[in-house]
Amino acid sequence: MAMRITEECINCGACIDECPNMAIVGEDKHPDGEDLHYIFPDKCDECGGTSPACVDVCPSDAIVK
Ligand code: SF4
């Protein structure tokens, strides 16, 4: 399973550096061209079942399961 970024994302960039798996890219690299940050599901392991680092840092509560 992987975390997912929703349309609540304001592209602040805070989550990118927090991800230990380097699974997150900015809106300029979103594979579907959406104006959101993006989590590559094949890289995200939900931080091994702990509270995911990106969720803790997101100011918009934009990251969900
Ligand atoms: S921390 Fe939240 S609002 Fe900021 S870029 Fe990441 S998903 Fe978007």
CSV table of C-alpha atoms and ligand atoms in Angstrom, one decimal:
chain,number,residue,atom,x,y,z
A,1,MET,CA,0.0,0.0,0.0
A,2,ALA,CA,1.0,3.6,-0.5
A,3,MET,CA,0.0,7.0,0.6
A,4,ARG,CA,-1.6,9.3,-1.9
A,5,ILE,CA,-1.8,13.1,-2.3
A,6,THR,CA,-5.2,14.7,-2.8
A,7,GLU,CA,-6.3,18.0,-4.3
A,8,GLU,CA,-6.0,19.6,-0.9
A,9,CYS,CA,-2.2,19.9,-1.8
A,10,ILE,CA,-1.0,23.5,-2.0
A,11,ASN,CA,2.4,22.5,-3.4
A,12,CYS,CA,4.4,23.8,-0.4
A,13,GLY,CA,7.0,21.1,-0.9
A,14,ALA,CA,7.4,20.2,2.8
A,15,CYS,CA,6.8,16.5,2.2
A,16,ILE,CA,9.5,15.9,-0.4
A,17,ASP,CA,12.5,16.1,2.0
A,18,GLU,CA,10.7,14.2,4.7
A,19,CYS,CA,10.2,11.0,2.7
A,20,PRO,CA,12.8,8.4,3.5
A,21,ASN,CA,12.2,6.6,0.3
A,22,MET,CA,12.4,9.6,-2.0
A,23,ALA,CA,8.9,8.7,-3.3
A,24,ILE,CA,7.5,12.2,-3.6
A,25,VAL,CA,7.9,14.6,-6.5
A,26,GLY,CA,6.7,18.1,-7.2
A,27,GLU,CA,3.8,19.2,-9.5
A,28,ASP,CA,6.3,19.7,-12.3
A,29,LYS,CA,7.0,15.9,-12.3
A,30,HIS,CA,3.4,14.7,-11.7
A,31,PRO,CA,3.0,11.8,-14.1
A,32,ASP,CA,-0.6,12.8,-15.0
A,33,GLY,CA,0.2,16.5,-15.2
A,34,GLU,CA,-1.9,17.4,-12.2
A,35,ASP,CA,-1.0,20.5,-10.2
A,36,LEU,CA,-0.2,18.5,-7.1
A,37,HIS,CA,2.7,16.8,-5.5
A,38,TYR,CA,2.8,13.1,-6.3
A,39,ILE,CA,3.8,9.9,-4.4
A,40,PHE,CA,5.1,7.1,-6.5
A,41,PRO,CA,3.2,4.1,-5.1
A,42,ASP,CA,6.0,1.6,-6.0
A,43,LYS,CA,8.4,3.6,-3.7
A,44,CYS,CA,6.1,4.4,-0.8
A,45,ASP,CA,5.9,1.8,2.0
A,46,GLU,CA,3.8,4.0,4.3
A,47,CYS,CA,7.0,4.4,6.4
A,48,GLY,CA,6.8,0.8,7.4
A,49,GLY,CA,3.4,1.1,9.2
A,50,THR,CA,4.4,3.9,11.5
A,51,SER,CA,2.9,7.4,11.1
A,52,PRO,CA,4.1,8.4,7.6
A,53,ALA,CA,6.6,11.2,7.7
A,54,CYS,CA,4.8,13.2,4.9
A,55,VAL,CA,1.4,13.1,6.8
A,56,ASP,CA,3.0,14.6,9.9
A,57,VAL,CA,4.5,17.5,8.0
A,58,CYS,CA,1.7,18.4,5.6
A,59,PRO,CA,0.0,21.6,6.5
A,60,SER,CA,-3.1,20.8,4.4
A,61,ASP,CA,-3.9,17.3,5.5
A,62,ALA,CA,-3.6,16.4,1.8
A,63,ILE,CA,-2.0,13.0,2.2
A,64,VAL,CA,-4.2,10.0,2.7
A,65,LYS,CA,-4.2,6.3,2.4
B,1,SF4,S1,3.3,18.7,2.4
B,1,SF4,FE1,1.1,18.5,1.8
B,1,SF4,S2,0.6,20.6,0.9
B,1,SF4,FE2,2.8,20.5,1.0
B,1,SF4,S3,3.4,19.7,-1.0
B,1,SF4,FE3,3.3,17.9,0.3
B,1,SF4,S4,1.2,17.1,0.0
B,1,SF4,FE4,1.3,19.2,-0.8
